[in-house]
Amino acid sequence: MTKQITTTNAAETEAIARAIGMQLKGGEVIELVSDLGGGKTTFTRGLAHGMGSHDHVASPTFMISRVYKVGRLELHHFDFYRLPEAGLIEHELEDILGDPRSVVVVEWSDVVQHVLPKDRLTIKIESAEGEARTLRLQAPESLEYLLEGVAWLY
Ligand code: ADP
Ligand code: MG
């Protein structure tokens, strides 16, 4: 299933992410693709809120990953910006990918493409005029439930 949505400000992008975050059960992988400043971290902030987190979600750049504990779930937020290779983090990521209680979000996923499962939600964000962003949400059949809440919004 593919869905295309245009948002006109950051709050709208967060609202879409929140709707998706509310559907997360654990074990899902979300890949966020955009240029710098596209809204990947903004999206992740909404996702965490939707899961029930009240933590402040900041960019993990320079730290590679951050973890938010939300109830029985953990949100693992990775950002491989400008890293030529994932190194040891690749093994850490592989361990987390096998954990049904973890949700994995990856920004700049090029260096870990070979580790990511084929069944993942891919979100491509493109900047349009002004603050508009076009979000293209691609979900395999196994993850279509994630977009159920989005259908209510749009
Ligand atoms: P990335 O992680 O992709 O580099 P960030 O989420 O860190 O991007 O930054 C996106 C910036 O763009 C934020 O300052 C956010 O407030 C702003 N912004 C403006 N309009 C939008 C929109 N429609 N959706 C998401 N972010 C937006
Ligand atoms: Mg970011």
PDB file of C-alpha atoms and ligand atoms in Angstrom:
ATOM      1  CA  MET A   1       0.000   0.000   0.000  1.00  0.00           C
ATOM      2  CA  THR A   2       1.287   3.436  -0.889  1.00  0.00           C
ATOM      3  CA  LYS A   3      -0.115   6.655   0.479  1.00  0.00           C
ATOM      4  CA  GLN A   4       0.902  10.153  -0.452  1.00  0.00           C
ATOM      5  CA  ILE A   5       0.191  13.054   1.862  1.00  0.00           C
ATOM      6  CA  THR A   6       1.269  16.676   1.709  1.00  0.00           C
ATOM      7  CA  THR A   7       1.714  18.505   4.998  1.00  0.00           C
ATOM      8  CA  THR A   8       2.042  22.268   5.246  1.00  0.00           C
ATOM      9  CA  ASN A   9       3.901  22.512   8.556  1.00  0.00           C
ATOM     10  CA  ALA A  10       5.861  20.458  11.073  1.00  0.00           C
ATOM     11  CA  ALA A  11       2.857  19.941  13.360  1.00  0.00           C
ATOM     12  CA  GLU A  12       0.978  18.197  10.553  1.00  0.00           C
ATOM     13  CA  THR A  13       3.888  15.885   9.864  1.00  0.00           C
ATOM     14  CA  GLU A  14       4.030  15.094  13.589  1.00  0.00           C
ATOM     15  CA  ALA A  15       0.293  14.363  13.632  1.00  0.00           C
ATOM     16  CA  ILE A  16       0.651  11.810  10.855  1.00  0.00           C
ATOM     17  CA  ALA A  17       3.570  10.208  12.672  1.00  0.00           C
ATOM     18  CA  ARG A  18       1.544  10.157  15.893  1.00  0.00           C
ATOM     19  CA  ALA A  19      -1.259   8.249  14.160  1.00  0.00           C
ATOM     20  CA  ILE A  20       1.287   5.680  12.992  1.00  0.00           C
ATOM     21  CA  GLY A  21       2.950   5.541  16.403  1.00  0.00           C
ATOM     22  CA  MET A  22      -0.375   4.618  17.972  1.00  0.00           C
ATOM     23  CA  GLN A  23      -0.555   1.469  15.832  1.00  0.00           C
ATOM     24  CA  LEU A  24       2.904   0.153  16.686  1.00  0.00           C
ATOM     25  CA  LYS A  25       3.013  -3.251  18.395  1.00  0.00           C
ATOM     26  CA  GLY A  26       6.755  -3.813  18.456  1.00  0.00           C
ATOM     27  CA  GLY A  27       9.020  -5.476  15.908  1.00  0.00           C
ATOM     28  CA  GLU A  28       8.348  -2.885  13.178  1.00  0.00           C
ATOM     29  CA  VAL A  29      11.050  -1.162  11.164  1.00  0.00           C
ATOM     30  CA  ILE A  30      10.586   2.308   9.705  1.00  0.00           C
ATOM     31  CA  GLU A  31      13.015   3.791   7.235  1.00  0.00           C
ATOM     32  CA  LEU A  32      12.935   7.566   6.797  1.00  0.00           C
ATOM     33  CA  VAL A  33      14.348   8.997   3.587  1.00  0.00           C
ATOM     34  CA  SER A  34      14.825  12.698   2.827  1.00  0.00           C
ATOM     35  CA  ASP A  35      17.406  15.411   2.425  1.00  0.00           C
ATOM     36  CA  LEU A  36      18.768  17.170   5.486  1.00  0.00           C
ATOM     37  CA  GLY A  37      15.959  19.146   7.132  1.00  0.00           C
ATOM     38  CA  GLY A  38      13.271  17.127   5.377  1.00  0.00           C
ATOM     39  CA  GLY A  39      11.547  16.256   8.624  1.00  0.00           C
ATOM     40  CA  LYS A  40      12.778  12.772   9.550  1.00  0.00           C
ATOM     41  CA  THR A  41      13.520  13.669  13.154  1.00  0.00           C
ATOM     42  CA  THR A  42      10.310  15.695  13.368  1.00  0.00           C
ATOM     43  CA  PHE A  43       8.456  12.591  12.183  1.00  0.00           C
ATOM     44  CA  THR A  44      10.209  10.434  14.792  1.00  0.00           C
ATOM     45  CA  ARG A  45       9.125  12.896  17.486  1.00  0.00           C
ATOM     46  CA  GLY A  46       5.483  12.389  16.502  1.00  0.00           C
ATOM     47  CA  LEU A  47       5.985   8.638  16.364  1.00  0.00           C
ATOM     48  CA  ALA A  48       7.310   8.567  19.943  1.00  0.00           C
ATOM     49  CA  HIS A  49       4.388  10.681  21.138  1.00  0.00           C
ATOM     50  CA  GLY A  50       1.960   8.342  19.424  1.00  0.00           C
ATOM     51  CA  MET A  51       3.549   5.420  21.260  1.00  0.00           C
ATOM     52  CA  GLY A  52       2.909   7.287  24.499  1.00  0.00           C
ATOM     53  CA  SER A  53       6.334   8.767  25.169  1.00  0.00           C
ATOM     54  CA  HIS A  54       6.681  12.152  26.818  1.00  0.00           C
ATOM     55  CA  ASP A  55      10.445  12.245  26.279  1.00  0.00           C
ATOM     56  CA  HIS A  56      11.958  14.979  24.189  1.00  0.00           C
ATOM     57  CA  VAL A  57      13.034  13.432  20.912  1.00  0.00           C
ATOM     58  CA  ALA A  58      16.181  15.009  19.498  1.00  0.00           C
ATOM     59  CA  SER A  59      18.363  14.131  16.561  1.00  0.00           C
ATOM     60  CA  PRO A  60      20.712  11.265  17.351  1.00  0.00           C
ATOM     61  CA  THR A  61      23.336  12.661  14.970  1.00  0.00           C
ATOM     62  CA  PHE A  62      26.813  12.339  16.532  1.00  0.00           C
ATOM     63  CA  MET A  63      25.447   9.624  18.815  1.00  0.00           C
ATOM     64  CA  ILE A  64      24.117   7.349  16.047  1.00  0.00           C
ATOM     65  CA  SER A  65      21.280   6.037  18.170  1.00  0.00           C
ATOM     66  CA  ARG A  66      18.930   6.945  20.976  1.00  0.00           C
ATOM     67  CA  VAL A  67      16.459   4.737  22.824  1.00  0.00           C
ATOM     68  CA  TYR A  68      13.096   5.766  24.242  1.00  0.00           C
ATOM     69  CA  LYS A  69      11.316   3.387  26.582  1.00  0.00           C
ATOM     70  CA  VAL A  70       7.564   3.514  26.225  1.00  0.00           C
ATOM     71  CA  GLY A  71       5.617   1.055  28.341  1.00  0.00           C
ATOM     72  CA  ARG A  72       6.672  -2.425  27.264  1.00  0.00           C
ATOM     73  CA  LEU A  73       8.122  -1.129  23.999  1.00  0.00           C
ATOM     74  CA  GLU A  74      11.406   0.517  23.092  1.00  0.00           C
ATOM     75  CA  LEU A  75      11.839   2.960  20.253  1.00  0.00           C
ATOM     76  CA  HIS A  76      15.343   2.771  18.801  1.00  0.00           C
ATOM     77  CA  HIS A  77      16.126   5.812  16.709  1.00  0.00           C
ATOM     78  CA  PHE A  78      19.201   5.446  14.464  1.00  0.00           C
ATOM     79  CA  ASP A  79      20.805   8.132  12.330  1.00  0.00           C
ATOM     80  CA  PHE A  80      23.741   7.185  10.099  1.00  0.00           C
ATOM     81  CA  TYR A  81      24.196  10.655   8.625  1.00  0.00           C
ATOM     82  CA  ARG A  82      27.603  10.933   6.937  1.00  0.00           C
ATOM     83  CA  LEU A  83      28.841   7.626   8.323  1.00  0.00           C
ATOM     84  CA  PRO A  84      30.788   5.751   5.644  1.00  0.00           C
ATOM     85  CA  GLU A  85      29.974   2.454   7.354  1.00  0.00           C
ATOM     86  CA  ALA A  86      27.934   1.249  10.308  1.00  0.00           C
ATOM     87  CA  GLY A  87      30.802  -0.670  11.952  1.00  0.00           C
ATOM     88  CA  LEU A  88      29.931  -2.321  15.254  1.00  0.00           C
ATOM     89  CA  ILE A  89      26.589  -0.545  15.385  1.00  0.00           C
ATOM     90  CA  GLU A  90      25.504  -2.895  12.617  1.00  0.00           C
ATOM     91  CA  HIS A  91      25.602  -5.793  15.080  1.00  0.00           C
ATOM     92  CA  GLU A  92      23.739  -3.785  17.677  1.00  0.00           C
ATOM     93  CA  LEU A  93      21.111  -3.016  15.064  1.00  0.00           C
ATOM     94  CA  GLU A  94      20.863  -6.676  14.062  1.00  0.00           C
ATOM     95  CA  ASP A  95      20.215  -7.678  17.669  1.00  0.00           C
ATOM     96  CA  ILE A  96      17.499  -5.054  18.039  1.00  0.00           C
ATOM     97  CA  LEU A  97      15.885  -6.074  14.739  1.00  0.00           C
ATOM     98  CA  GLY A  98      15.285  -9.515  16.206  1.00  0.00           C
ATOM     99  CA  ASP A  99      13.543  -8.130  19.280  1.00  0.00           C
ATOM    100  CA  PRO A 100       9.718  -8.143  19.092  1.00  0.00           C
ATOM    101  CA  ARG A 101       9.479  -5.406  21.717  1.00  0.00           C
ATOM    102  CA  SER A 102      11.591  -2.958  19.777  1.00  0.00           C
ATOM    103  CA  VAL A 103      10.553  -0.522  17.111  1.00  0.00           C
ATOM    104  CA  VAL A 104      13.390   0.614  14.882  1.00  0.00           C
ATOM    105  CA  VAL A 105      13.501   3.935  13.058  1.00  0.00           C
ATOM    106  CA  VAL A 106      16.412   4.666  10.753  1.00  0.00           C
ATOM    107  CA  GLU A 107      17.525   7.935   9.169  1.00  0.00           C
ATOM    108  CA  TRP A 108      20.193   7.812   6.428  1.00  0.00           C
ATOM    109  CA  SER A 109      19.888   4.041   6.127  1.00  0.00           C
ATOM    110  CA  ASP A 110      22.192   3.564   3.108  1.00  0.00           C
ATOM    111  CA  VAL A 111      24.964   1.890   5.096  1.00  0.00           C
ATOM    112  CA  VAL A 112      22.615  -0.641   6.703  1.00  0.00           C
ATOM    113  CA  GLN A 113      20.405  -1.491   3.712  1.00  0.00           C
ATOM    114  CA  HIS A 114      21.638  -5.109   3.712  1.00  0.00           C
ATOM    115  CA  VAL A 115      20.604  -5.588   7.366  1.00  0.00           C
ATOM    116  CA  LEU A 116      17.118  -4.082   7.185  1.00  0.00           C
ATOM    117  CA  PRO A 117      14.207  -6.498   6.689  1.00  0.00           C
ATOM    118  CA  LYS A 118      12.377  -6.411   3.376  1.00  0.00           C
ATOM    119  CA  ASP A 119       9.116  -5.869   5.248  1.00  0.00           C
ATOM    120  CA  ARG A 120       9.493  -2.342   6.532  1.00  0.00           C
ATOM    121  CA  LEU A 121       7.587   0.895   6.327  1.00  0.00           C
ATOM    122  CA  THR A 122       9.467   3.285   4.074  1.00  0.00           C
ATOM    123  CA  ILE A 123       8.647   6.965   4.256  1.00  0.00           C
ATOM    124  CA  LYS A 124      10.114   9.297   1.694  1.00  0.00           C
ATOM    125  CA  ILE A 125       9.793  12.986   2.433  1.00  0.00           C
ATOM    126  CA  GLU A 126      10.245  15.620  -0.232  1.00  0.00           C
ATOM    127  CA  SER A 127      10.263  19.332   0.345  1.00  0.00           C
ATOM    128  CA  ALA A 128       7.740  21.255  -1.682  1.00  0.00           C
ATOM    129  CA  GLU A 129       6.966  24.957  -1.738  1.00  0.00           C
ATOM    130  CA  GLY A 130       7.375  26.881   1.515  1.00  0.00           C
ATOM    131  CA  GLU A 131       7.086  24.531   4.473  1.00  0.00           C
ATOM    132  CA  ALA A 132       5.156  21.923   2.537  1.00  0.00           C
ATOM    133  CA  ARG A 133       6.435  18.368   2.560  1.00  0.00           C
ATOM    134  CA  THR A 134       5.187  15.471   0.523  1.00  0.00           C
ATOM    135  CA  LEU A 135       5.269  12.209   2.437  1.00  0.00           C
ATOM    136  CA  ARG A 136       5.161   8.999   0.452  1.00  0.00           C
ATOM    137  CA  LEU A 137       4.343   6.116   2.771  1.00  0.00           C
ATOM    138  CA  GLN A 138       5.070   2.651   1.431  1.00  0.00           C
ATOM    139  CA  ALA A 139       3.869  -0.280   3.532  1.00  0.00           C
ATOM    140  CA  PRO A 140       4.128  -3.945   2.640  1.00  0.00           C
ATOM    141  CA  GLU A 141       0.967  -5.977   3.290  1.00  0.00           C
ATOM    142  CA  SER A 142       2.258  -7.148   6.659  1.00  0.00           C
ATOM    143  CA  LEU A 143       2.504  -3.537   7.875  1.00  0.00           C
ATOM    144  CA  GLU A 144      -0.598  -1.997   6.336  1.00  0.00           C
ATOM    145  CA  TYR A 145      -2.189  -1.743   9.786  1.00  0.00           C
ATOM    146  CA  LEU A 146       0.273   1.042  10.558  1.00  0.00           C
ATOM    147  CA  LEU A 147      -1.507   3.309   8.096  1.00  0.00           C
ATOM    148  CA  GLU A 148      -4.989   2.687   9.482  1.00  0.00           C
ATOM    149  CA  GLY A 149      -4.940   5.770  11.708  1.00  0.00           C
ATOM    150  CA  VAL A 150      -3.612   7.907   8.880  1.00  0.00           C
ATOM    151  CA  ALA A 151      -6.709   7.073   6.857  1.00  0.00           C
ATOM    152  CA  TRP A 152      -8.792   8.842   9.522  1.00  0.00           C
ATOM    153  CA  LEU A 153      -6.704  11.976   9.211  1.00  0.00           C
ATOM    154  CA  TYR A 154      -6.669  12.100   5.415  1.00  0.00           C
TER     155      TYR A 154
HETATM  156  P1  ADP B   1      15.787  15.783   9.251  1.00  0.00           P
HETATM  157  O1  ADP B   1      15.807  14.888  10.448  1.00  0.00           O
HETATM  158  O2  ADP B   1      15.159  15.160   8.041  1.00  0.00           O
HETATM  159  O3  ADP B   1      17.140  16.367   8.928  1.00  0.00           O
HETATM  160  P2  ADP B   1      14.377  17.626  10.999  1.00  0.00           P
HETATM  161  O4  ADP B   1      13.110  16.970  11.403  1.00  0.00           O
HETATM  162  O5  ADP B   1      15.506  17.643  11.958  1.00  0.00           O
HETATM  163  O6  ADP B   1      14.836  17.022   9.573  1.00  0.00           O
HETATM  164  O7  ADP B   1      14.091  19.127  10.595  1.00  0.00           O
HETATM  165  C1  ADP B   1      12.995  19.505   9.810  1.00  0.00           C
HETATM  166  C2  ADP B   1      12.787  20.999   9.988  1.00  0.00           C
HETATM  167  O8  ADP B   1      11.818  21.478   9.080  1.00  0.00           O
HETATM  168  C3  ADP B   1      12.280  21.323  11.389  1.00  0.00           C
HETATM  169  O9  ADP B   1      12.849  22.538  11.819  1.00  0.00           O
HETATM  170  C4  ADP B   1      10.773  21.462  11.163  1.00  0.00           C
HETATM  171  O10 ADP B   1      10.166  22.312  12.111  1.00  0.00           O
HETATM  172  C5  ADP B   1      10.751  22.091   9.778  1.00  0.00           C
HETATM  173  N1  ADP B   1       9.516  21.876   9.008  1.00  0.00           N
HETATM  174  C6  ADP B   1       8.847  22.840   8.349  1.00  0.00           C
HETATM  175  N2  ADP B   1       7.782  22.362   7.714  1.00  0.00           N
HETATM  176  C7  ADP B   1       7.755  21.032   7.964  1.00  0.00           C
HETATM  177  C8  ADP B   1       6.868  19.980   7.558  1.00  0.00           C
HETATM  178  N3  ADP B   1       5.804  20.180   6.746  1.00  0.00           N
HETATM  179  N4  ADP B   1       7.137  18.733   8.022  1.00  0.00           N
HETATM  180  C9  ADP B   1       8.209  18.512   8.806  1.00  0.00           C
HETATM  181  N5  ADP B   1       9.086  19.448   9.223  1.00  0.00           N
HETATM  182  C10 ADP B   1       8.861  20.715   8.794  1.00  0.00           C
HETATM  183 MG    MG B   2      17.366  14.025  11.541  1.00  0.00          MG
END
